[in-house]
Coordinates of C-alpha atoms and ligand atoms in Angstrom, one line a residue:
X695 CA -77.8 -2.0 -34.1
X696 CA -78.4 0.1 -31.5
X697 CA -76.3 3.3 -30.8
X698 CA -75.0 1.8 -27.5
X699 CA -74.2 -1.6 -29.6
X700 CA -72.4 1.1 -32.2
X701 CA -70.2 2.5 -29.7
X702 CA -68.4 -0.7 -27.9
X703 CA -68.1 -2.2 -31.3
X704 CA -66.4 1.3 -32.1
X705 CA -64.2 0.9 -29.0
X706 CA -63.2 -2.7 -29.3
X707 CA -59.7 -3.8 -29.4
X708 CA -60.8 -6.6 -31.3
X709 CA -61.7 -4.9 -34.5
X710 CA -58.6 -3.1 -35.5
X711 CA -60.4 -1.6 -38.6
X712 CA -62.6 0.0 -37.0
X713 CA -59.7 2.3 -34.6
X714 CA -58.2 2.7 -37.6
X715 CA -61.1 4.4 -39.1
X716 CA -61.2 6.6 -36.0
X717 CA -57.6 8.1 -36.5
X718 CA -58.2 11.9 -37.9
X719 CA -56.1 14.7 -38.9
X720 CA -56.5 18.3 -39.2
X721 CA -55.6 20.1 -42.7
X722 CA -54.0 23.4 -41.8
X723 CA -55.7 25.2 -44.9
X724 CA -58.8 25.0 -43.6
X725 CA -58.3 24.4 -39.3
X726 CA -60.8 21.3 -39.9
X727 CA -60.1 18.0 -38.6
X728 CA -61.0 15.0 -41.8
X729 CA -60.6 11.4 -41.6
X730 CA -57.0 9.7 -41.1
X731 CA -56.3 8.3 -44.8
X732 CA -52.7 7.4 -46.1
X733 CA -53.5 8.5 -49.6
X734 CA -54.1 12.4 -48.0
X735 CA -50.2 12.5 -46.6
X736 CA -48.9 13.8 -49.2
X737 CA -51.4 16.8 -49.2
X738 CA -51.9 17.5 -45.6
X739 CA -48.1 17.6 -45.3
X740 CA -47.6 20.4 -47.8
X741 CA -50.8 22.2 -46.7
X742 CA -48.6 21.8 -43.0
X743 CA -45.9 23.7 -44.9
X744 CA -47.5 26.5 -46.2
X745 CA -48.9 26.9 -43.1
X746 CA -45.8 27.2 -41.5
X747 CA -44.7 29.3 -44.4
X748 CA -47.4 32.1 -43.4
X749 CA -46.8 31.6 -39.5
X750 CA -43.6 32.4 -40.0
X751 CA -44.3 35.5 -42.5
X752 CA -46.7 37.0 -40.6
X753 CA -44.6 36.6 -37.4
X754 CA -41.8 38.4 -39.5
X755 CA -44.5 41.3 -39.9
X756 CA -45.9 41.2 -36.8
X757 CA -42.0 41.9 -35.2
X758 CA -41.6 44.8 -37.7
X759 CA -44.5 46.6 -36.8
X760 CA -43.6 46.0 -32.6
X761 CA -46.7 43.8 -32.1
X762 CA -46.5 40.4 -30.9
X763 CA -49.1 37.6 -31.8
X764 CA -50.4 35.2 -29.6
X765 CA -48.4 31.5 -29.3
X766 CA -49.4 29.1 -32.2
X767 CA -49.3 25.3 -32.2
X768 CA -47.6 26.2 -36.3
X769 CA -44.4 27.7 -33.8
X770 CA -43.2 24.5 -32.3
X771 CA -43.9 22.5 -35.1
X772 CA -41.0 21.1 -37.5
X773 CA -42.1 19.1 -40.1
X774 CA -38.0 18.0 -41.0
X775 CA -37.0 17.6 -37.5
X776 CA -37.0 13.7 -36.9
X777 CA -35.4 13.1 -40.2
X778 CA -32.8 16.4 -39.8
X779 CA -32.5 14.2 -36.3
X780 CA -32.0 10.7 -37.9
X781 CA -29.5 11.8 -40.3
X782 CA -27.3 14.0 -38.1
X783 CA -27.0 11.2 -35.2
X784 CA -26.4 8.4 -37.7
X785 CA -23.3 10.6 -39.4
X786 CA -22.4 11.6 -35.8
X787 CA -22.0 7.8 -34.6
X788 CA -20.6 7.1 -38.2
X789 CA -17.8 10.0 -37.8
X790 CA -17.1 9.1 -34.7
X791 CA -16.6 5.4 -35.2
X792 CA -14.5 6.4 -38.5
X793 CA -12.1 8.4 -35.6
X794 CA -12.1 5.9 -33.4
X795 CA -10.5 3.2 -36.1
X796 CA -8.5 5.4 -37.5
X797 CA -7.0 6.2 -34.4
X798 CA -6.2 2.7 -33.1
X799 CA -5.2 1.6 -36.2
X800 CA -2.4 4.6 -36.0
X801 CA -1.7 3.7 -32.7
X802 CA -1.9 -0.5 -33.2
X803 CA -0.8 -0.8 -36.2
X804 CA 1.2 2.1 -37.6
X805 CA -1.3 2.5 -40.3
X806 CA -4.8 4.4 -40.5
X807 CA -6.2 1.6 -42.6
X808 CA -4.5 -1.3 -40.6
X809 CA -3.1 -2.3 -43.2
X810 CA -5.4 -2.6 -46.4
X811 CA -4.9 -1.4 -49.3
X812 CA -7.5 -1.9 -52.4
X813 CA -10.2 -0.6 -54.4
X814 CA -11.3 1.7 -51.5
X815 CA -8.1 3.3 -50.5
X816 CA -7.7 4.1 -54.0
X817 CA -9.0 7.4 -54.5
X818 CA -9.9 7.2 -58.2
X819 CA -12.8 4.6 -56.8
X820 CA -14.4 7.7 -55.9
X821 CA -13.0 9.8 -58.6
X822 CA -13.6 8.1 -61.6
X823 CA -11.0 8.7 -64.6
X824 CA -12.5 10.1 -67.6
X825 CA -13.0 6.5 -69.8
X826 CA -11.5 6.7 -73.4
X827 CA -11.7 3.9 -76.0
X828 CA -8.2 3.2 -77.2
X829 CA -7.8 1.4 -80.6
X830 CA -4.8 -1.2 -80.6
X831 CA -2.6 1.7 -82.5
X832 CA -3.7 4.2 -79.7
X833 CA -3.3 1.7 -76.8
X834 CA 0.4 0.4 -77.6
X835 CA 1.9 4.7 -77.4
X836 CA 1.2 3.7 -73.9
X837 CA 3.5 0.4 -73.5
X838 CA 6.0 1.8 -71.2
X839 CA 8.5 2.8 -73.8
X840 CA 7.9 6.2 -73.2
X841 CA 9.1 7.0 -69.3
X842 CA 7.0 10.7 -70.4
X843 CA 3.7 9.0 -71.0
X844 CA 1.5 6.9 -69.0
X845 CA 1.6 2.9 -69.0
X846 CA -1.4 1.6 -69.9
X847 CA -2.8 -2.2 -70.4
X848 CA -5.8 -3.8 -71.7
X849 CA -7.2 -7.3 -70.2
X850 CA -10.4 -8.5 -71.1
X851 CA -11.1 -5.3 -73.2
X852 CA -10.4 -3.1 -69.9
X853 CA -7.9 -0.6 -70.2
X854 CA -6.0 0.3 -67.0
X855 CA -3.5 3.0 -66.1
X856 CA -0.6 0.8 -64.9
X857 CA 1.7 3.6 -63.9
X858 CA 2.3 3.5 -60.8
X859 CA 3.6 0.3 -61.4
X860 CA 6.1 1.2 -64.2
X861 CA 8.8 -0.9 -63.2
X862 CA 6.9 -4.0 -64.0
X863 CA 6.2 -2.6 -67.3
X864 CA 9.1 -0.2 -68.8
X865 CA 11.1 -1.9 -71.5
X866 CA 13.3 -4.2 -70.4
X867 CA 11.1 -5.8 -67.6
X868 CA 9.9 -9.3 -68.1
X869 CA 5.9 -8.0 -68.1
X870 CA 6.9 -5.4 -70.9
X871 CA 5.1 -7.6 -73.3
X872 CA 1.8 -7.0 -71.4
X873 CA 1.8 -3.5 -71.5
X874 CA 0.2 -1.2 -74.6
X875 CA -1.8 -3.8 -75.6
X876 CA -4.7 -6.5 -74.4
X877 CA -2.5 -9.7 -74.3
X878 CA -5.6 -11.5 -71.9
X879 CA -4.3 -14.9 -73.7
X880 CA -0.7 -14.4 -72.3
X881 CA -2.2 -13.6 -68.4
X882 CA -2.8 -17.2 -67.7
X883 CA -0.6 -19.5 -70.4
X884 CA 2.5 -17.3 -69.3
X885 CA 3.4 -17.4 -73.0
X886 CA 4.8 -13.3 -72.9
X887 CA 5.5 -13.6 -76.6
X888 CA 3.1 -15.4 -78.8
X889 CA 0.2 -15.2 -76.8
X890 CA 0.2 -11.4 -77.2
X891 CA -3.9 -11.8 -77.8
X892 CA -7.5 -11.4 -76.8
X893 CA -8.1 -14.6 -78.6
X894 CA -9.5 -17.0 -75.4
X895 CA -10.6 -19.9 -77.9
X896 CA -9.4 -23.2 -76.1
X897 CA -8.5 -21.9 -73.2
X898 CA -9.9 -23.9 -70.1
X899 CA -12.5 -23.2 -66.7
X900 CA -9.6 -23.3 -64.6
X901 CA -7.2 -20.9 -67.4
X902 CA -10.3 -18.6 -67.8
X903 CA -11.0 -18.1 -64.1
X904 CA -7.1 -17.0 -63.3
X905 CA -8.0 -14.6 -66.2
X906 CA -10.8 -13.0 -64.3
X907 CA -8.9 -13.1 -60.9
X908 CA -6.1 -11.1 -63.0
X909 CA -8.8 -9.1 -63.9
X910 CA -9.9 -8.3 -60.2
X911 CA -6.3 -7.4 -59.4
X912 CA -5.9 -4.4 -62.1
X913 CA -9.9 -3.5 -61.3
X914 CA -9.4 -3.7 -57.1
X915 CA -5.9 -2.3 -57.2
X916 CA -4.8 0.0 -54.7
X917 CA -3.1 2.7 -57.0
X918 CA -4.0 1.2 -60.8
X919 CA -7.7 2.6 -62.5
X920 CA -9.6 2.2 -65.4
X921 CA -9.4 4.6 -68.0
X922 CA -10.9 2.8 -70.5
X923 CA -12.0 0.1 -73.4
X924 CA -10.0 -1.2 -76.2
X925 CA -11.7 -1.6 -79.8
X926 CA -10.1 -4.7 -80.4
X927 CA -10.7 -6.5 -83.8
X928 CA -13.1 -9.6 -83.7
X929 CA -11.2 -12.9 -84.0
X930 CA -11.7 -14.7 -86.9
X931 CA -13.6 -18.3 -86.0
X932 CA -11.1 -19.7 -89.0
X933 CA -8.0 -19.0 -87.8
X934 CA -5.8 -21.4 -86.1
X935 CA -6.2 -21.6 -82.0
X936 CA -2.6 -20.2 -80.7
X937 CA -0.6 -23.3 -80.3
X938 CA 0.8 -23.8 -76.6
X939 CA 4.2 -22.3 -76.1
X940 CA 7.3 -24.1 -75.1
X941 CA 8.6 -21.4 -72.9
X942 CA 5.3 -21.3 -70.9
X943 CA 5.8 -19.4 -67.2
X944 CA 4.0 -20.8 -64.6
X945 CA 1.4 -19.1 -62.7
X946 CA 2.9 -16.5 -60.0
X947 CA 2.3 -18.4 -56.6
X948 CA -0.6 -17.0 -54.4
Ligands
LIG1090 C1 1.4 -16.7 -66.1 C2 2.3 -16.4 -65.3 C3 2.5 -15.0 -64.7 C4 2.0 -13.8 -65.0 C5 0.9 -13.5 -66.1 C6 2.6 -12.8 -64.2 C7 2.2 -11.5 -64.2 C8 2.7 -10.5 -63.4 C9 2.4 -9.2 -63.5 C10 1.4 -8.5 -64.4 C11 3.1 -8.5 -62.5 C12 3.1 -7.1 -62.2 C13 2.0 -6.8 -61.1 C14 1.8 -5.4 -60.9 O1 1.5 -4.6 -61.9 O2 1.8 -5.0 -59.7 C15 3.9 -9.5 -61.9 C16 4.8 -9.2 -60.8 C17 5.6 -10.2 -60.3 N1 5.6 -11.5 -60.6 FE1 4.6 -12.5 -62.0 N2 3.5 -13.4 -63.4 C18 3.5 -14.7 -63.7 C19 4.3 -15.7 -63.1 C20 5.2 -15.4 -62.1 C21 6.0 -16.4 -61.5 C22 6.0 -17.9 -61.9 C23 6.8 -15.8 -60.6 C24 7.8 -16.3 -59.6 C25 8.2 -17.6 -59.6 C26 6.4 -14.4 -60.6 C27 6.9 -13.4 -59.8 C28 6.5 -12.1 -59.8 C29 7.1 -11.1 -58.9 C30 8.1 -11.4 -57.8 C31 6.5 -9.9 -59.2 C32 6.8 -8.6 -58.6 C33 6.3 -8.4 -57.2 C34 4.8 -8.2 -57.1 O3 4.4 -7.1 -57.4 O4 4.0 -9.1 -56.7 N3 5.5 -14.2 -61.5 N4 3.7 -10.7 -62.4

């Protein structure tokens, strides 16, 4: 090929490979200019640093001693800036849309959070409780007996702090049963007093779904949190299936 031939097949638009193989950079640690290659980033970026790192050092020196040095490319350039850039206009626009619901929620609706309340206006979502493991002896101190000591309940081998809603719980109230202990069985056959188990065996799609909706509700809960796991013992496969109770409460309506 002649060198004429060379240079439009060079220049054509058509071979993309070719322009790509034209792109060059210049590594700083040595002022030369090598070929553009994806796999030399990584260096040519930190020999850009250092370089900046000894602009900036020997313009420190340079303003010590009263002498000033002539204007470098190195003085303007900022190898963090786009990203420094990116960041702070995507938390701007996010603080500022934050305000902006807040605000008209205040003014709308009387409430900041128009109204929701869940997992993510709890604050322990982003403050995690320290997680214990409670054995069924440990886990029933906490059954609402004690007005001193936190209420805790277990359901599906998930201990939650139930506290805040003690009145549900204290002795005395109809779900007093449920606390201090994981009574899973009880959540969705409404027998409160001899399905006081973790023993599913038996229990149906529909039964065992309500059980993990009951489940959501302690685990999305606006002011309940996890503290926890219960050691609960392994049900023996020979025992008999808890028989259905005859005082069986229906499920709360939705
Ligand atoms: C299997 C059946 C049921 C179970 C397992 C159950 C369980 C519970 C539990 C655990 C609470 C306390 C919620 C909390 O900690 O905030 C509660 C509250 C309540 N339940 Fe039930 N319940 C059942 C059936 C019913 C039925 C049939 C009714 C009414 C006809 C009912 C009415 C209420 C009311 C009014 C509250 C208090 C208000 C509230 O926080 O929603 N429940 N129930």
């Amino acid at each position: 090929m002649t060198s004429d031939a060379n240079e439009k097949a060079n220049s054509s638009p058509a071979q993309p490979e070719t322009a790509k193989e034209e792109r060059r950079d210049i590594d700083p640690s040595t002022g030369r200019s090598v070929p553009y290659k994806k796999a030399n980033q990584p260096f040519l970026v930190h020999q850009r640093y250092l370089a900046k790192q000894a602009r900036k050092e020997e313009l420190k020196k340079a303003r010590a001693e009263g002498r000033t040095l002539p204007p470098s490319e190195l003085d303007d350039f900022d190898d963090d800036a786009p990203i420094a850039r990116f960041f702070g206009i995507t938390f701007l626009v996010a603080f500022v849309a934050i305000g902006i619901a807040v605000l008209s929620g205040l003014f709308f609706a009387d409430d900041p959070l128009w109204g929701y309340r869940g997992k993510w206006s709890n604050w322990r979502t982003y403050i995690p409780a320290e997680q214990h493991v409670f054995t069924p002896d440990r886990l029933m101190v906490f059954n609402g007996d004690d007005d001193s000591l936190p209420v805790l309940l277990s359901i599906k081998g998930d201990v939650f702090d139930v506290s805040a809603g003690r009145m549900h719980y204290r002795n005395g109230s109809p779900y007093h049963n449920l606390a201090g202990r994981d009574a899973s069985r009880a959540f969705v056959t409404g027998c409160f007093t001899t399905h006081l188990t973790h023993d599913l065996r038996g229990l149906s799609r529909q039964q065992l779904d309500a059980l993990d909706n009951w489940h959501k509700f302690f685990n999305e809960h606006h002011t309940y949190y996890k503290v926890g796991r219960a050691r609960l013992p392994p049900i023996d496969p020979d025992s008999p299936v808890p028989e259905p109770c005859k005082t069986s409460r229906g499920q709360k309506p939705a």
